[in-house]
Structures are given as C-alpha cells and as structure tokens.
Amino acid sequence: MVTRRWFDDRAPRTIRMNYANRARLLNLRWGFAIGVALLVALSFLFWPLAIVLVFALVFGPKLRAQLRVVSTNWLDGFDQAA
C-alpha cells in the first residue's frame, strides 16, 4: 500500500501488508461504511448542522491537519517496508 499526502504526513511511503493488517483494514472499512450511513441519516434530520460541519471540514486547515496527524500515527502502527 502506498500512502498519499492528503492523509499521511510522511507520504509517499510503502507499507507492507500482512494478514493481521488486512484484517484491521477490513474492520475499518465496515466501520467507515456504517459511519457514512449514520452521517447520511443524521444529515436528513439535522440538515443545517450537516452543512456547517461539511464547511468546517473542507475549509478548516487546523482540523484537517489534526486529522492528518491522527491518521499518520495510526499508519505508523503498521509494519514498514525496509
């Protein structure tokens, strides 16, 4: 897996994937899909707040930087290719 700059501060880097890492990513995909479904459902209930949240994520450089740091630290938990 090769990372990209928009979600990894140390990109581009190659991460070796083993079976444990693949299982971890599979669980993450299910969690992401459930999270997106919940966000869509909540956006119908609280639509003005959903618009503000989208703008905060898109135009908030501090929040994007914090999310990138969190994802970089999470990716550091995987085995690195030598």
PDB file of N, CA, C and O in Angstrom:
ATOM      1  N   MET A   1       0.849  -1.165   0.000  1.00  0.00           N
ATOM      2  CA  MET A   1       0.000   0.000   0.000  1.00  0.00           C
ATOM      3  C   MET A   1       0.899   1.233   0.000  1.00  0.00           C
ATOM      4  O   MET A   1       1.821   1.329   0.781  1.00  0.00           O
ATOM      5  N   VAL A   2       0.623   2.158  -0.865  1.00  0.00           N
ATOM      6  CA  VAL A   2       1.371   3.414  -0.943  1.00  0.00           C
ATOM      7  C   VAL A   2       0.460   4.525  -0.442  1.00  0.00           C
ATOM      8  O   VAL A   2      -0.670   4.672  -0.897  1.00  0.00           O
ATOM      9  N   THR A   3       0.951   5.308   0.509  1.00  0.00           N
ATOM     10  CA  THR A   3       0.138   6.367   1.098  1.00  0.00           C
ATOM     11  C   THR A   3       0.225   7.647   0.271  1.00  0.00           C
ATOM     12  O   THR A   3       1.133   7.815  -0.541  1.00  0.00           O
ATOM     13  N   ARG A   4      -0.717   8.530   0.506  1.00  0.00           N
ATOM     14  CA  ARG A   4      -0.783   9.813  -0.201  1.00  0.00           C
ATOM     15  C   ARG A   4      -0.658  10.957   0.811  1.00  0.00           C
ATOM     16  O   ARG A   4      -0.920  10.814   1.988  1.00  0.00           O
ATOM     17  N   ARG A   5      -0.319  12.123   0.320  1.00  0.00           N
ATOM     18  CA  ARG A   5      -0.054  13.284   1.171  1.00  0.00           C
ATOM     19  C   ARG A   5      -1.306  13.815   1.870  1.00  0.00           C
ATOM     20  O   ARG A   5      -1.219  14.364   2.955  1.00  0.00           O
ATOM     21  N   TRP A   6      -2.488  13.633   1.296  1.00  0.00           N
ATOM     22  CA  TRP A   6      -3.689  14.218   1.884  1.00  0.00           C
ATOM     23  C   TRP A   6      -4.104  13.531   3.171  1.00  0.00           C
ATOM     24  O   TRP A   6      -4.888  14.083   3.947  1.00  0.00           O
ATOM     25  N   PHE A   7      -3.612  12.309   3.445  1.00  0.00           N
ATOM     26  CA  PHE A   7      -3.952  11.646   4.699  1.00  0.00           C
ATOM     27  C   PHE A   7      -2.735  11.154   5.470  1.00  0.00           C
ATOM     28  O   PHE A   7      -2.889  10.568   6.538  1.00  0.00           O
ATOM     29  N   ASP A   8      -1.513  11.394   4.971  1.00  0.00           N
ATOM     30  CA  ASP A   8      -0.317  10.920   5.642  1.00  0.00           C
ATOM     31  C   ASP A   8       0.770  11.977   5.527  1.00  0.00           C
ATOM     32  O   ASP A   8       1.165  12.354   4.428  1.00  0.00           O
ATOM     33  N   ASP A   9       1.268  12.453   6.685  1.00  0.00           N
ATOM     34  CA  ASP A   9       2.317  13.473   6.681  1.00  0.00           C
ATOM     35  C   ASP A   9       3.644  12.946   6.156  1.00  0.00           C
ATOM     36  O   ASP A   9       4.477  13.715   5.701  1.00  0.00           O
ATOM     37  N   ARG A  10       3.862  11.652   6.230  1.00  0.00           N
ATOM     38  CA  ARG A  10       5.120  11.057   5.778  1.00  0.00           C
ATOM     39  C   ARG A  10       5.019  10.433   4.396  1.00  0.00           C
ATOM     40  O   ARG A  10       5.819   9.578   4.035  1.00  0.00           O
ATOM     41  N   ALA A  11       4.051  10.832   3.637  1.00  0.00           N
ATOM     42  CA  ALA A  11       3.826  10.253   2.315  1.00  0.00           C
ATOM     43  C   ALA A  11       4.836  10.798   1.321  1.00  0.00           C
ATOM     44  O   ALA A  11       5.397  11.862   1.525  1.00  0.00           O
ATOM     45  N   PRO A  12       5.077  10.131   0.246  1.00  0.00           N
ATOM     46  CA  PRO A  12       4.638   8.777  -0.081  1.00  0.00           C
ATOM     47  C   PRO A  12       5.541   7.748   0.581  1.00  0.00           C
ATOM     48  O   PRO A  12       6.748   7.899   0.613  1.00  0.00           O
ATOM     49  N   ARG A  13       4.932   6.737   1.130  1.00  0.00           N
ATOM     50  CA  ARG A  13       5.666   5.627   1.722  1.00  0.00           C
ATOM     51  C   ARG A  13       4.912   4.340   1.438  1.00  0.00           C
ATOM     52  O   ARG A  13       3.698   4.343   1.267  1.00  0.00           O
ATOM     53  N   THR A  14       5.662   3.273   1.389  1.00  0.00           N
ATOM     54  CA  THR A  14       5.086   1.967   1.111  1.00  0.00           C
ATOM     55  C   THR A  14       4.954   1.201   2.416  1.00  0.00           C
ATOM     56  O   THR A  14       5.908   1.115   3.185  1.00  0.00           O
ATOM     57  N   ILE A  15       3.776   0.673   2.654  1.00  0.00           N
ATOM     58  CA  ILE A  15       3.511  -0.090   3.870  1.00  0.00           C
ATOM     59  C   ILE A  15       3.285  -1.541   3.478  1.00  0.00           C
ATOM     60  O   ILE A  15       2.460  -1.842   2.609  1.00  0.00           O
ATOM     61  N   ARG A  16       4.052  -2.418   4.101  1.00  0.00           N
ATOM     62  CA  ARG A  16       3.896  -3.850   3.870  1.00  0.00           C
ATOM     63  C   ARG A  16       2.627  -4.336   4.544  1.00  0.00           C
ATOM     64  O   ARG A  16       2.370  -4.014   5.690  1.00  0.00           O
ATOM     65  N   MET A  17       1.850  -5.123   3.846  1.00  0.00           N
ATOM     66  CA  MET A  17       0.594  -5.623   4.396  1.00  0.00           C
ATOM     67  C   MET A  17       0.709  -7.116   4.673  1.00  0.00           C
ATOM     68  O   MET A  17       1.101  -7.884   3.805  1.00  0.00           O
ATOM     69  N   ASN A  18       0.371  -7.518   5.896  1.00  0.00           N
ATOM     70  CA  ASN A  18       0.280  -8.934   6.231  1.00  0.00           C
ATOM     71  C   ASN A  18      -1.182  -9.247   6.549  1.00  0.00           C
ATOM     72  O   ASN A  18      -2.058  -8.394   6.422  1.00  0.00           O
ATOM     73  N   TYR A  19      -1.446 -10.481   6.965  1.00  0.00           N
ATOM     74  CA  TYR A  19      -2.835 -10.875   7.200  1.00  0.00           C
ATOM     75  C   TYR A  19      -3.480 -10.089   8.336  1.00  0.00           C
ATOM     76  O   TYR A  19      -4.652  -9.730   8.263  1.00  0.00           O
ATOM     77  N   ALA A  20      -2.736  -9.812   9.393  1.00  0.00           N
ATOM     78  CA  ALA A  20      -3.285  -9.054  10.522  1.00  0.00           C
ATOM     79  C   ALA A  20      -3.634  -7.633  10.095  1.00  0.00           C
ATOM     80  O   ALA A  20      -4.683  -7.098  10.480  1.00  0.00           O
ATOM     81  N   ASN A  21      -2.762  -7.019   9.289  1.00  0.00           N
ATOM     82  CA  ASN A  21      -3.039  -5.665   8.814  1.00  0.00           C
ATOM     83  C   ASN A  21      -4.234  -5.631   7.871  1.00  0.00           C
ATOM     84  O   ASN A  21      -5.032  -4.700   7.891  1.00  0.00           O
ATOM     85  N   ARG A  22      -4.361  -6.646   7.040  1.00  0.00           N
ATOM     86  CA  ARG A  22      -5.516  -6.703   6.128  1.00  0.00           C
ATOM     87  C   ARG A  22      -6.819  -6.859   6.907  1.00  0.00           C
ATOM     88  O   ARG A  22      -7.826  -6.240   6.563  1.00  0.00           O
ATOM     89  N   ALA A  23      -6.802  -7.672   7.960  1.00  0.00           N
ATOM     90  CA  ALA A  23      -7.999  -7.825   8.793  1.00  0.00           C
ATOM     91  C   ALA A  23      -8.341  -6.510   9.485  1.00  0.00           C
ATOM     92  O   ALA A  23      -9.511  -6.146   9.612  1.00  0.00           O
ATOM     93  N   ARG A  24      -7.320  -5.792   9.913  1.00  0.00           N
ATOM     94  CA  ARG A  24      -7.525  -4.494  10.554  1.00  0.00           C
ATOM     95  C   ARG A  24      -8.176  -3.505   9.584  1.00  0.00           C
ATOM     96  O   ARG A  24      -9.096  -2.774   9.954  1.00  0.00           O
ATOM     97  N   LEU A  25      -7.711  -3.494   8.343  1.00  0.00           N
ATOM     98  CA  LEU A  25      -8.291  -2.602   7.343  1.00  0.00           C
ATOM     99  C   LEU A  25      -9.704  -3.028   6.947  1.00  0.00           C
ATOM    100  O   LEU A  25     -10.551  -2.189   6.655  1.00  0.00           O
ATOM    101  N   LEU A  26      -9.971  -4.327   6.934  1.00  0.00           N
ATOM    102  CA  LEU A  26     -11.320  -4.800   6.626  1.00  0.00           C
ATOM    103  C   LEU A  26     -12.292  -4.328   7.695  1.00  0.00           C
ATOM    104  O   LEU A  26     -13.396  -3.857   7.378  1.00  0.00           O
ATOM    105  N   ASN A  27     -11.887  -4.406   8.964  1.00  0.00           N
ATOM    106  CA  ASN A  27     -12.739  -3.895  10.039  1.00  0.00           C
ATOM    107  C   ASN A  27     -12.932  -2.395   9.905  1.00  0.00           C
ATOM    108  O   ASN A  27     -14.009  -1.880  10.186  1.00  0.00           O
ATOM    109  N   LEU A  28     -11.914  -1.693   9.487  1.00  0.00           N
ATOM    110  CA  LEU A  28     -12.013  -0.249   9.302  1.00  0.00           C
ATOM    111  C   LEU A  28     -13.001   0.081   8.182  1.00  0.00           C
ATOM    112  O   LEU A  28     -13.778   1.024   8.296  1.00  0.00           O
ATOM    113  N   ARG A  29     -12.997  -0.699   7.118  1.00  0.00           N
ATOM    114  CA  ARG A  29     -13.931  -0.448   6.019  1.00  0.00           C
ATOM    115  C   ARG A  29     -15.378  -0.577   6.481  1.00  0.00           C
ATOM    116  O   ARG A  29     -16.229   0.210   6.105  1.00  0.00           O
ATOM    117  N   TRP A  30     -15.654  -1.625   7.288  1.00  0.00           N
ATOM    118  CA  TRP A  30     -17.010  -1.806   7.807  1.00  0.00           C
ATOM    119  C   TRP A  30     -17.395  -0.635   8.709  1.00  0.00           C
ATOM    120  O   TRP A  30     -18.509  -0.120   8.628  1.00  0.00           O
ATOM    121  N   GLY A  31     -16.479  -0.212   9.554  1.00  0.00           N
ATOM    122  CA  GLY A  31     -16.746   0.930  10.427  1.00  0.00           C
ATOM    123  C   GLY A  31     -16.971   2.200   9.641  1.00  0.00           C
ATOM    124  O   GLY A  31     -17.851   3.007   9.967  1.00  0.00           O
ATOM    125  N   PHE A  32     -16.184   2.401   8.587  1.00  0.00           N
ATOM    126  CA  PHE A  32     -16.338   3.574   7.735  1.00  0.00           C
ATOM    127  C   PHE A  32     -17.696   3.556   7.032  1.00  0.00           C
ATOM    128  O   PHE A  32     -18.374   4.590   6.956  1.00  0.00           O
ATOM    129  N   ALA A  33     -18.105   2.404   6.523  1.00  0.00           N
ATOM    130  CA  ALA A  33     -19.397   2.293   5.835  1.00  0.00           C
ATOM    131  C   ALA A  33     -20.551   2.577   6.794  1.00  0.00           C
ATOM    132  O   ALA A  33     -21.500   3.294   6.436  1.00  0.00           O
ATOM    133  N   ILE A  34     -20.468   2.074   8.000  1.00  0.00           N
ATOM    134  CA  ILE A  34     -21.513   2.332   8.991  1.00  0.00           C
ATOM    135  C   ILE A  34     -21.521   3.805   9.378  1.00  0.00           C
ATOM    136  O   ILE A  34     -22.581   4.425   9.520  1.00  0.00           O
ATOM    137  N   GLY A  35     -20.333   4.393   9.527  1.00  0.00           N
ATOM    138  CA  GLY A  35     -20.241   5.816   9.854  1.00  0.00           C
ATOM    139  C   GLY A  35     -20.836   6.699   8.776  1.00  0.00           C
ATOM    140  O   GLY A  35     -21.539   7.672   9.077  1.00  0.00           O
ATOM    141  N   VAL A  36     -20.572   6.384   7.518  1.00  0.00           N
ATOM    142  CA  VAL A  36     -21.137   7.164   6.409  1.00  0.00           C
ATOM    143  C   VAL A  36     -22.660   7.029   6.394  1.00  0.00           C
ATOM    144  O   VAL A  36     -23.372   8.020   6.202  1.00  0.00           O
ATOM    145  N   ALA A  37     -23.166   5.821   6.627  1.00  0.00           N
ATOM    146  CA  ALA A  37     -24.617   5.626   6.660  1.00  0.00           C
ATOM    147  C   ALA A  37     -25.249   6.431   7.791  1.00  0.00           C
ATOM    148  O   ALA A  37     -26.310   7.052   7.607  1.00  0.00           O
ATOM    149  N   LEU A  38     -24.602   6.465   8.953  1.00  0.00           N
ATOM    150  CA  LEU A  38     -25.116   7.262  10.064  1.00  0.00           C
ATOM    151  C   LEU A  38     -25.073   8.757   9.753  1.00  0.00           C
ATOM    152  O   LEU A  38     -26.004   9.493  10.086  1.00  0.00           O
ATOM    153  N   LEU A  39     -23.993   9.205   9.110  1.00  0.00           N
ATOM    154  CA  LEU A  39     -23.904  10.621   8.748  1.00  0.00           C
ATOM    155  C   LEU A  39     -24.987  11.025   7.750  1.00  0.00           C
ATOM    156  O   LEU A  39     -25.549  12.108   7.849  1.00  0.00           O
ATOM    157  N   VAL A  40     -25.265  10.157   6.804  1.00  0.00           N
ATOM    158  CA  VAL A  40     -26.328  10.460   5.827  1.00  0.00           C
ATOM    159  C   VAL A  40     -27.678  10.528   6.534  1.00  0.00           C
ATOM    160  O   VAL A  40     -28.467  11.452   6.301  1.00  0.00           O
ATOM    161  N   ALA A  41     -27.946   9.573   7.417  1.00  0.00           N
ATOM    162  CA  ALA A  41     -29.220   9.573   8.140  1.00  0.00           C
ATOM    163  C   ALA A  41     -29.345  10.807   9.030  1.00  0.00           C
ATOM    164  O   ALA A  41     -30.403  11.456   9.074  1.00  0.00           O
ATOM    165  N   LEU A  42     -28.272  11.157   9.740  1.00  0.00           N
ATOM    166  CA  LEU A  42     -28.314  12.335  10.615  1.00  0.00           C
ATOM    167  C   LEU A  42     -28.387  13.640   9.823  1.00  0.00           C
ATOM    168  O   LEU A  42     -28.950  14.620  10.296  1.00  0.00           O
ATOM    169  N   SER A  43     -27.811  13.642   8.618  1.00  0.00           N
ATOM    170  CA  SER A  43     -27.881  14.860   7.815  1.00  0.00           C
ATOM    171  C   SER A  43     -29.308  15.156   7.367  1.00  0.00           C
ATOM    172  O   SER A  43     -29.668  16.312   7.170  1.00  0.00           O
ATOM    173  N   PHE A  44     -30.137  14.125   7.208  1.00  0.00           N
ATOM    174  CA  PHE A  44     -31.531  14.363   6.878  1.00  0.00           C
ATOM    175  C   PHE A  44     -32.293  14.926   8.076  1.00  0.00           C
ATOM    176  O   PHE A  44     -33.200  15.727   7.918  1.00  0.00           O
ATOM    177  N   LEU A  45     -31.898  14.521   9.281  1.00  0.00           N
ATOM    178  CA  LEU A  45     -32.576  15.018  10.476  1.00  0.00           C
ATOM    179  C   LEU A  45     -32.113  16.419  10.870  1.00  0.00           C
ATOM    180  O   LEU A  45     -32.913  17.243  11.298  1.00  0.00           O
ATOM    181  N   PHE A  46     -30.825  16.675  10.735  1.00  0.00           N
ATOM    182  CA  PHE A  46     -30.247  17.949  11.161  1.00  0.00           C
ATOM    183  C   PHE A  46     -29.530  18.608   9.984  1.00  0.00           C
ATOM    184  O   PHE A  46     -28.345  18.888  10.047  1.00  0.00           O
ATOM    185  N   TRP A  47     -30.238  18.883   8.910  1.00  0.00           N
ATOM    186  CA  TRP A  47     -29.592  19.332   7.681  1.00  0.00           C
ATOM    187  C   TRP A  47     -28.841  20.645   7.821  1.00  0.00           C
ATOM    188  O   TRP A  47     -27.790  20.788   7.230  1.00  0.00           O
ATOM    189  N   PRO A  48     -29.277  21.657   8.563  1.00  0.00           N
ATOM    190  CA  PRO A  48     -28.450  22.877   8.632  1.00  0.00           C
ATOM    191  C   PRO A  48     -27.107  22.618   9.326  1.00  0.00           C
ATOM    192  O   PRO A  48     -26.072  23.145   8.917  1.00  0.00           O
ATOM    193  N   LEU A  49     -27.124  21.795  10.368  1.00  0.00           N
ATOM    194  CA  LEU A  49     -25.892  21.468  11.082  1.00  0.00           C
ATOM    195  C   LEU A  49     -24.954  20.656  10.190  1.00  0.00           C
ATOM    196  O   LEU A  49     -23.731  20.832  10.248  1.00  0.00           O
ATOM    197  N   ALA A  50     -25.498  19.800   9.346  1.00  0.00           N
ATOM    198  CA  ALA A  50     -24.673  18.992   8.448  1.00  0.00           C
ATOM    199  C   ALA A  50     -23.929  19.875   7.452  1.00  0.00           C
ATOM    200  O   ALA A  50     -22.769  19.618   7.134  1.00  0.00           O
ATOM    201  N   ILE A  51     -24.573  20.919   6.961  1.00  0.00           N
ATOM    202  CA  ILE A  51     -23.918  21.828   6.020  1.00  0.00           C
ATOM    203  C   ILE A  51     -22.772  22.557   6.697  1.00  0.00           C
ATOM    204  O   ILE A  51     -21.681  22.699   6.139  1.00  0.00           O
ATOM    205  N   VAL A  52     -22.979  23.004   7.934  1.00  0.00           N
ATOM    206  CA  VAL A  52     -21.926  23.692   8.688  1.00  0.00           C
ATOM    207  C   VAL A  52     -20.755  22.738   8.943  1.00  0.00           C
ATOM    208  O   VAL A  52     -19.594  23.123   8.831  1.00  0.00           O
ATOM    209  N   LEU A  53     -21.042  21.488   9.261  1.00  0.00           N
ATOM    210  CA  LEU A  53     -19.992  20.500   9.514  1.00  0.00           C
ATOM    211  C   LEU A  53     -19.155  20.253   8.265  1.00  0.00           C
ATOM    212  O   LEU A  53     -17.926  20.170   8.336  1.00  0.00           O
ATOM    213  N   VAL A  54     -19.800  20.161   7.112  1.00  0.00           N
ATOM    214  CA  VAL A  54     -19.069  19.950   5.861  1.00  0.00           C
ATOM    215  C   VAL A  54     -18.152  21.132   5.576  1.00  0.00           C
ATOM    216  O   VAL A  54     -16.974  20.963   5.225  1.00  0.00           O
ATOM    217  N   PHE A  55     -18.655  22.344   5.750  1.00  0.00           N
ATOM    218  CA  PHE A  55     -17.820  23.519   5.523  1.00  0.00           C
ATOM    219  C   PHE A  55     -16.677  23.595   6.524  1.00  0.00           C
ATOM    220  O   PHE A  55     -15.572  24.016   6.182  1.00  0.00           O
ATOM    221  N   ALA A  56     -16.907  23.187   7.760  1.00  0.00           N
ATOM    222  CA  ALA A  56     -15.842  23.202   8.766  1.00  0.00           C
ATOM    223  C   ALA A  56     -14.739  22.220   8.386  1.00  0.00           C
ATOM    224  O   ALA A  56     -13.550  22.510   8.550  1.00  0.00           O
ATOM    225  N   LEU A  57     -15.107  21.064   7.858  1.00  0.00           N
ATOM    226  CA  LEU A  57     -14.102  20.080   7.446  1.00  0.00           C
ATOM    227  C   LEU A  57     -13.350  20.517   6.199  1.00  0.00           C
ATOM    228  O   LEU A  57     -12.143  20.326   6.086  1.00  0.00           O
ATOM    229  N   VAL A  58     -14.062  21.106   5.255  1.00  0.00           N
ATOM    230  CA  VAL A  58     -13.433  21.484   3.994  1.00  0.00           C
ATOM    231  C   VAL A  58     -12.540  22.712   4.151  1.00  0.00           C
ATOM    232  O   VAL A  58     -11.426  22.754   3.624  1.00  0.00           O
ATOM    233  N   PHE A  59     -13.001  23.702   4.897  1.00  0.00           N
ATOM    234  CA  PHE A  59     -12.273  24.961   4.976  1.00  0.00           C
ATOM    235  C   PHE A  59     -11.487  25.146   6.262  1.00  0.00           C
ATOM    236  O   PHE A  59     -10.856  26.182   6.450  1.00  0.00           O
ATOM    237  N   GLY A  60     -11.486  24.163   7.151  1.00  0.00           N
ATOM    238  CA  GLY A  60     -10.751  24.285   8.408  1.00  0.00           C
ATOM    239  C   GLY A  60      -9.376  23.648   8.327  1.00  0.00           C
ATOM    240  O   GLY A  60      -9.244  22.443   8.502  1.00  0.00           O
ATOM    241  N   PRO A  61      -8.328  24.430   8.064  1.00  0.00           N
ATOM    242  CA  PRO A  61      -6.999  23.836   7.908  1.00  0.00           C
ATOM    243  C   PRO A  61      -6.470  23.217   9.207  1.00  0.00           C
ATOM    244  O   PRO A  61      -5.753  22.224   9.171  1.00  0.00           O
ATOM    245  N   LYS A  62      -6.839  23.777  10.348  1.00  0.00           N
ATOM    246  CA  LYS A  62      -6.372  23.206  11.612  1.00  0.00           C
ATOM    247  C   LYS A  62      -6.984  21.831  11.853  1.00  0.00           C
ATOM    248  O   LYS A  62      -6.296  20.905  12.275  1.00  0.00           O
ATOM    249  N   LEU A  63      -8.262  21.695  11.571  1.00  0.00           N
ATOM    250  CA  LEU A  63      -8.931  20.417  11.756  1.00  0.00           C
ATOM    251  C   LEU A  63      -8.389  19.374  10.789  1.00  0.00           C
ATOM    252  O   LEU A  63      -8.148  18.224  11.172  1.00  0.00           O
ATOM    253  N   ARG A  64      -8.181  19.776   9.537  1.00  0.00           N
ATOM    254  CA  ARG A  64      -7.602  18.835   8.561  1.00  0.00           C
ATOM    255  C   ARG A  64      -6.210  18.404   8.981  1.00  0.00           C
ATOM    256  O   ARG A  64      -5.840  17.234   8.851  1.00  0.00           O
ATOM    257  N   ALA A  65      -5.397  19.325   9.508  1.00  0.00           N
ATOM    258  CA  ALA A  65      -4.047  18.988   9.955  1.00  0.00           C
ATOM    259  C   ALA A  65      -4.099  18.020  11.130  1.00  0.00           C
ATOM    260  O   ALA A  65      -3.302  17.074  11.193  1.00  0.00           O
ATOM    261  N   GLN A  66      -5.024  18.230  12.054  1.00  0.00           N
ATOM    262  CA  GLN A  66      -5.147  17.315  13.189  1.00  0.00           C
ATOM    263  C   GLN A  66      -5.579  15.925  12.737  1.00  0.00           C
ATOM    264  O   GLN A  66      -5.069  14.912  13.231  1.00  0.00           O
ATOM    265  N   LEU A  67      -6.519  15.856  11.796  1.00  0.00           N
ATOM    266  CA  LEU A  67      -6.953  14.554  11.279  1.00  0.00           C
ATOM    267  C   LEU A  67      -5.813  13.850  10.545  1.00  0.00           C
ATOM    268  O   LEU A  67      -5.677  12.626  10.623  1.00  0.00           O
ATOM    269  N   ARG A  68      -4.982  14.614   9.823  1.00  0.00           N
ATOM    270  CA  ARG A  68      -3.842  14.028   9.124  1.00  0.00           C
ATOM    271  C   ARG A  68      -2.817  13.472  10.120  1.00  0.00           C
ATOM    272  O   ARG A  68      -2.254  12.406   9.912  1.00  0.00           O
ATOM    273  N   VAL A  69      -2.587  14.181  11.225  1.00  0.00           N
ATOM    274  CA  VAL A  69      -1.658  13.695  12.257  1.00  0.00           C
ATOM    275  C   VAL A  69      -2.179  12.404  12.881  1.00  0.00           C
ATOM    276  O   VAL A  69      -1.422  11.450  13.089  1.00  0.00           O
ATOM    277  N   VAL A  70      -3.476  12.349  13.143  1.00  0.00           N
ATOM    278  CA  VAL A  70      -4.069  11.140  13.721  1.00  0.00           C
ATOM    279  C   VAL A  70      -3.933   9.959  12.757  1.00  0.00           C
ATOM    280  O   VAL A  70      -3.553   8.850  13.157  1.00  0.00           O
ATOM    281  N   SER A  71      -4.202  10.174  11.480  1.00  0.00           N
ATOM    282  CA  SER A  71      -4.095   9.076  10.516  1.00  0.00           C
ATOM    283  C   SER A  71      -2.636   8.658  10.309  1.00  0.00           C
ATOM    284  O   SER A  71      -2.347   7.471  10.129  1.00  0.00           O
ATOM    285  N   THR A  72      -1.696   9.608  10.374  1.00  0.00           N
ATOM    286  CA  THR A  72      -0.281   9.266  10.260  1.00  0.00           C
ATOM    287  C   THR A  72       0.149   8.398  11.432  1.00  0.00           C
ATOM    288  O   THR A  72       0.856   7.401  11.257  1.00  0.00           O
ATOM    289  N   ASN A  73      -0.269   8.765  12.638  1.00  0.00           N
ATOM    290  CA  ASN A  73       0.072   7.961  13.810  1.00  0.00           C
ATOM    291  C   ASN A  73      -0.546   6.577  13.733  1.00  0.00           C
ATOM    292  O   ASN A  73       0.061   5.584  14.140  1.00  0.00           O
ATOM    293  N   TRP A  74      -1.759   6.485  13.197  1.00  0.00           N
ATOM    294  CA  TRP A  74      -2.400   5.184  13.059  1.00  0.00           C
ATOM    295  C   TRP A  74      -1.661   4.331  12.030  1.00  0.00           C
ATOM    296  O   TRP A  74      -1.463   3.137  12.238  1.00  0.00           O
ATOM    297  N   LEU A  75      -1.218   4.939  10.932  1.00  0.00           N
ATOM    298  CA  LEU A  75      -0.487   4.200   9.906  1.00  0.00           C
ATOM    299  C   LEU A  75       0.886   3.759  10.414  1.00  0.00           C
ATOM    300  O   LEU A  75       1.437   2.763   9.935  1.00  0.00           O
ATOM    301  N   ASP A  76       1.459   4.504  11.360  1.00  0.00           N
ATOM    302  CA  ASP A  76       2.748   4.106  11.936  1.00  0.00           C
ATOM    303  C   ASP A  76       2.651   2.768  12.663  1.00  0.00           C
ATOM    304  O   ASP A  76       3.666   2.107  12.872  1.00  0.00           O
ATOM    305  N   GLY A  77       1.456   2.349  13.044  1.00  0.00           N
ATOM    306  CA  GLY A  77       1.276   1.066  13.710  1.00  0.00           C
ATOM    307  C   GLY A  77       1.449  -0.129  12.795  1.00  0.00           C
ATOM    308  O   GLY A  77       1.634  -1.255  13.260  1.00  0.00           O
ATOM    309  N   PHE A  78       1.415   0.103  11.500  1.00  0.00           N
ATOM    310  CA  PHE A  78       1.623  -0.976  10.538  1.00  0.00           C
ATOM    311  C   PHE A  78       3.116  -1.225  10.369  1.00  0.00           C
ATOM    312  O   PHE A  78       3.944  -0.362  10.610  1.00  0.00           O
ATOM    313  N   ASP A  79       3.454  -2.424   9.895  1.00  0.00           N
ATOM    314  CA  ASP A  79       4.866  -2.724   9.602  1.00  0.00           C
ATOM    315  C   ASP A  79       5.324  -1.889   8.421  1.00  0.00           C
ATOM    316  O   ASP A  79       4.626  -1.769   7.432  1.00  0.00           O
ATOM    317  N   GLN A  80       6.498  -1.345   8.530  1.00  0.00           N
ATOM    318  CA  GLN A  80       7.051  -0.517   7.447  1.00  0.00           C
ATOM    319  C   GLN A  80       7.943  -1.351   6.556  1.00  0.00           C
ATOM    320  O   GLN A  80       8.677  -2.223   7.016  1.00  0.00           O
ATOM    321  N   ALA A  81       7.892  -1.061   5.260  1.00  0.00           N
ATOM    322  CA  ALA A  81       8.777  -1.738   4.318  1.00  0.00           C
ATOM    323  C   ALA A  81      10.174  -1.158   4.489  1.00  0.00           C
ATOM    324  O   ALA A  81      10.360   0.031   4.679  1.00  0.00           O
ATOM    325  N   ALA A  82      11.152  -1.999   4.399  1.00  0.00           N
ATOM    326  CA  ALA A  82      12.545  -1.554   4.579  1.00  0.00           C
ATOM    327  C   ALA A  82      13.091  -0.960   3.304  1.00  0.00           C
ATOM    328  O   ALA A  82      12.683  -1.183   2.236  1.00  0.00           O
TER     329      ALA A  82
END
